[in-house]
XYZ file of C-alpha atoms in Angstrom:
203
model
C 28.312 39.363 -33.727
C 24.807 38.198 -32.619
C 23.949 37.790 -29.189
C 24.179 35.185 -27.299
C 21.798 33.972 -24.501
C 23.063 31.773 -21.698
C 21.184 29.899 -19.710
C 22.253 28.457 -15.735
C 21.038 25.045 -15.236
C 18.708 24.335 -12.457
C 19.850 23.141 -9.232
C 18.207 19.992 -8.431
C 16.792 19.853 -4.922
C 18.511 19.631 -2.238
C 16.913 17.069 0.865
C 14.123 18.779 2.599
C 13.327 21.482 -0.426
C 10.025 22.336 -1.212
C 8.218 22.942 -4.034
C 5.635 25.890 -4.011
C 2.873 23.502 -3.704
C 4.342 22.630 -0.472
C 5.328 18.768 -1.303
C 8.752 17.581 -1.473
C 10.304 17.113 -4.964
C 13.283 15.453 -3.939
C 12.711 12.294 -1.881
C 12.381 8.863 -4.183
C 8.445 7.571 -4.036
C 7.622 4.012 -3.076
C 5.215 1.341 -3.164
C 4.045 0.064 0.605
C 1.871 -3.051 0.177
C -0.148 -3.599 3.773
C -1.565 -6.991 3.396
C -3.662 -8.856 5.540
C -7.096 -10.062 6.302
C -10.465 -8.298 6.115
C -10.818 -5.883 9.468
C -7.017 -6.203 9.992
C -6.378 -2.357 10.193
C -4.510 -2.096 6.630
C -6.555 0.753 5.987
C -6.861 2.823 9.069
C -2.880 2.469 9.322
C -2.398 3.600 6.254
C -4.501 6.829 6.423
C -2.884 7.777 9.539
C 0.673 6.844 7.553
C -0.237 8.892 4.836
C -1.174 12.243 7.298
C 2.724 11.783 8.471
C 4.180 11.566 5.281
C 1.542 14.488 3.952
C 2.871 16.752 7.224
C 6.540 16.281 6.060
C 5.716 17.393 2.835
C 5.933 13.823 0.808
C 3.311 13.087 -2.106
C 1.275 10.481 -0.999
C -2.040 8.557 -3.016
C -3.742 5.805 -0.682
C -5.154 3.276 -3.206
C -8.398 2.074 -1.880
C -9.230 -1.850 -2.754
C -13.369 -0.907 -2.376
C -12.753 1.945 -4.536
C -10.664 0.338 -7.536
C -13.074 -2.638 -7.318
C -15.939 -0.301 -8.424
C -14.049 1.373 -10.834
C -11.012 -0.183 -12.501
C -11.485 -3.621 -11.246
C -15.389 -2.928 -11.934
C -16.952 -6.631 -13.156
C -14.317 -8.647 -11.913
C -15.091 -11.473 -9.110
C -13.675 -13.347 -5.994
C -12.596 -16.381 -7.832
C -8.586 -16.703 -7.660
C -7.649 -15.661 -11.001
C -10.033 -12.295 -10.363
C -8.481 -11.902 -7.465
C -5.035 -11.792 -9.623
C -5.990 -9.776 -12.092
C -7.269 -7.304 -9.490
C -3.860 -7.062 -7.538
C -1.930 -6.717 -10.371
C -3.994 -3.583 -11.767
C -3.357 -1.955 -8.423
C 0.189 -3.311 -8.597
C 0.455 -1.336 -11.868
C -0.851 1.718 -10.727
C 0.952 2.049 -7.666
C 4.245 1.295 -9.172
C 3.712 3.933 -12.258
C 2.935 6.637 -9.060
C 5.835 5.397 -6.859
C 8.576 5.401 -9.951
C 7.225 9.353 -10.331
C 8.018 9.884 -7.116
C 5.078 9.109 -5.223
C 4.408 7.022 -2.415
C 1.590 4.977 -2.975
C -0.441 3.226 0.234
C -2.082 0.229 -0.769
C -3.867 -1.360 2.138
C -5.386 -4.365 -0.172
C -5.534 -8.254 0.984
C -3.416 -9.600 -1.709
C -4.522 -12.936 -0.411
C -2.094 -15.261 -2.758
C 1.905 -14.692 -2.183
C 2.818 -15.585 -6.473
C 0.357 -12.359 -6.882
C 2.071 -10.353 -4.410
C 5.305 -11.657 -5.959
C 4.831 -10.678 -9.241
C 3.830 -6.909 -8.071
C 7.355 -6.794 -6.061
C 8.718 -8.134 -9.451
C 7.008 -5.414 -11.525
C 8.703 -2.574 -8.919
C 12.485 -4.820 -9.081
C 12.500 -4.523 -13.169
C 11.837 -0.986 -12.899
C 14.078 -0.404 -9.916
C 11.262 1.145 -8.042
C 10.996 0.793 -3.874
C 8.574 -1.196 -2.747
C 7.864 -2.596 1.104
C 5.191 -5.536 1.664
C 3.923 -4.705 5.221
C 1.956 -7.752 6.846
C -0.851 -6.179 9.481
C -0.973 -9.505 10.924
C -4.135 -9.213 13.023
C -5.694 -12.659 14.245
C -8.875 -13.897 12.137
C -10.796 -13.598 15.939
C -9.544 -9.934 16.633
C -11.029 -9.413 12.805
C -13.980 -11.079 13.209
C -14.553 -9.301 16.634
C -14.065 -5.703 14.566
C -16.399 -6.627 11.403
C -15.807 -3.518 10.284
C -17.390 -3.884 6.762
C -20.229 -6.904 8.365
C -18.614 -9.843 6.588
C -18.147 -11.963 9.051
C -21.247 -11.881 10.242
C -22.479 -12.039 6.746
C -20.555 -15.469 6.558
C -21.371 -16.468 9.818
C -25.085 -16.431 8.798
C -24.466 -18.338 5.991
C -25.000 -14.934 3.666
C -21.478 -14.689 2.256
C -19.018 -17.261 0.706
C -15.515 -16.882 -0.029
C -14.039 -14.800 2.419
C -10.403 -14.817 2.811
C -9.031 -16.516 6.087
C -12.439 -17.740 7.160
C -13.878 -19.971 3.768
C -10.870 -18.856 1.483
C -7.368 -18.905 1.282
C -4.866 -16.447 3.055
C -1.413 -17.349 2.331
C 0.877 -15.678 5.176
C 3.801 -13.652 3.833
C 7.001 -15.411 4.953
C 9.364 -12.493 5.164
C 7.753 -9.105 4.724
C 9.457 -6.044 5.508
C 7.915 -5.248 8.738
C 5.063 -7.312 10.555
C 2.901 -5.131 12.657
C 0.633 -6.674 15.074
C -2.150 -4.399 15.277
C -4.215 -5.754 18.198
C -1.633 -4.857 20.088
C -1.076 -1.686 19.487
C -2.361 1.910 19.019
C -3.016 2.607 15.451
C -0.488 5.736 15.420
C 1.608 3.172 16.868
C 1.500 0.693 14.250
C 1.634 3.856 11.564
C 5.105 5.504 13.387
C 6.317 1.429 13.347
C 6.015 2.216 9.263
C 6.945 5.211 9.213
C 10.336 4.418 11.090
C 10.978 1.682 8.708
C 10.210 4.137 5.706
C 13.232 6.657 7.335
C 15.547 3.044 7.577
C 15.403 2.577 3.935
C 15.435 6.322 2.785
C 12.156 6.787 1.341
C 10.855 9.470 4.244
């Protein structure tokens, strides 16, 4: 009689386990969507999210909007249907990393609500979390900041179309968590989202 091998099938990990690379393989990933207006904080929250999640052993990708504009969204504009087509290439993205069990950070404007709509569709269909955060920083507090120049660039008559000032922010109605930054600390606003994240079992 020939032998026989046998094989015991792996136990899938439990909560907390650890792979050897130190990140947790068992904890579903996620899409969080900060949205808001230029100088708002959407990025500076989300780094300081992402060094949480990274301490507690999650996989985490923060999607840059300056960096996909000069690389996948290379060539596209600022008129509205650019603008779409922008946000739904990093909606894409971060819902292919968050349905392989990543959480993906994506502190982009997302001026227009139907584009931001269509991304939260995208996750539903594949039944993948996703969380639209609203940093809902005043246009002054923003324009006070400048972090980047533009509102001084616009002020000075250097710079057209910038969203809340000369162009179109549409204010999400019911996001998942509004965090007004200005009044806040910025690990403040980050444990706000974090908490949230530990609400809806995704941290």
């Amino acid at each position: 009689m020939p032998d026989t091998l046998s094989a015991t099938p792996e136990t899938p990990p439990a909560p907390g386990h650890h792979t050897s690379h130190g990140y947790c393989a068992c904890w579903p990933g996620a899409t969080v969507w900060l949205t808001g207006l230029p100088s708002a904080g959407k990025t500076t929250i989300a780094h300081e999210l992402a060094e949480r999640l990274r301490r507690a052993g999650r996989r985490v990708e923060v999607l840059d909007g300056d960096e996909i504009r000069s690389f996948l969204s290379a060539g596209l504009g600022f008129s509205r249907a650019d603008r779409d087509t922008n946000v739904q290439r990093i909606g894409l993205v971060a819902e292919t990393l968050a349905r392989n069990g990543i959480v993906a950070l994506v502190p982009v404007i997302a001026p227009y609500a139907d584009s931001r709509e269509r991304v939260r569709a995208r996750h539903r269909r594949s039944d993948t979390a996703y969380l639209e955060v609203h940093v809902a920083t005043p246009v002054e507090v923003c324009a006070e900041r400048d972090v980047k120049g533009l509102y001084a660039r616009q002020a000075a008559g250097e710079l057209s179309g910038l969203t809340g000032v000369d162009d179109p922010y549409e204010t999400p109605a019911g996001p998942d968590l509004r965090i007004e930054s200005h009044t806040q600390t910025v690990p403040e606003s980050a444990a706000s989202l974090h908490t949230l994240l530990q609400e809806r079992g995704l941290a």
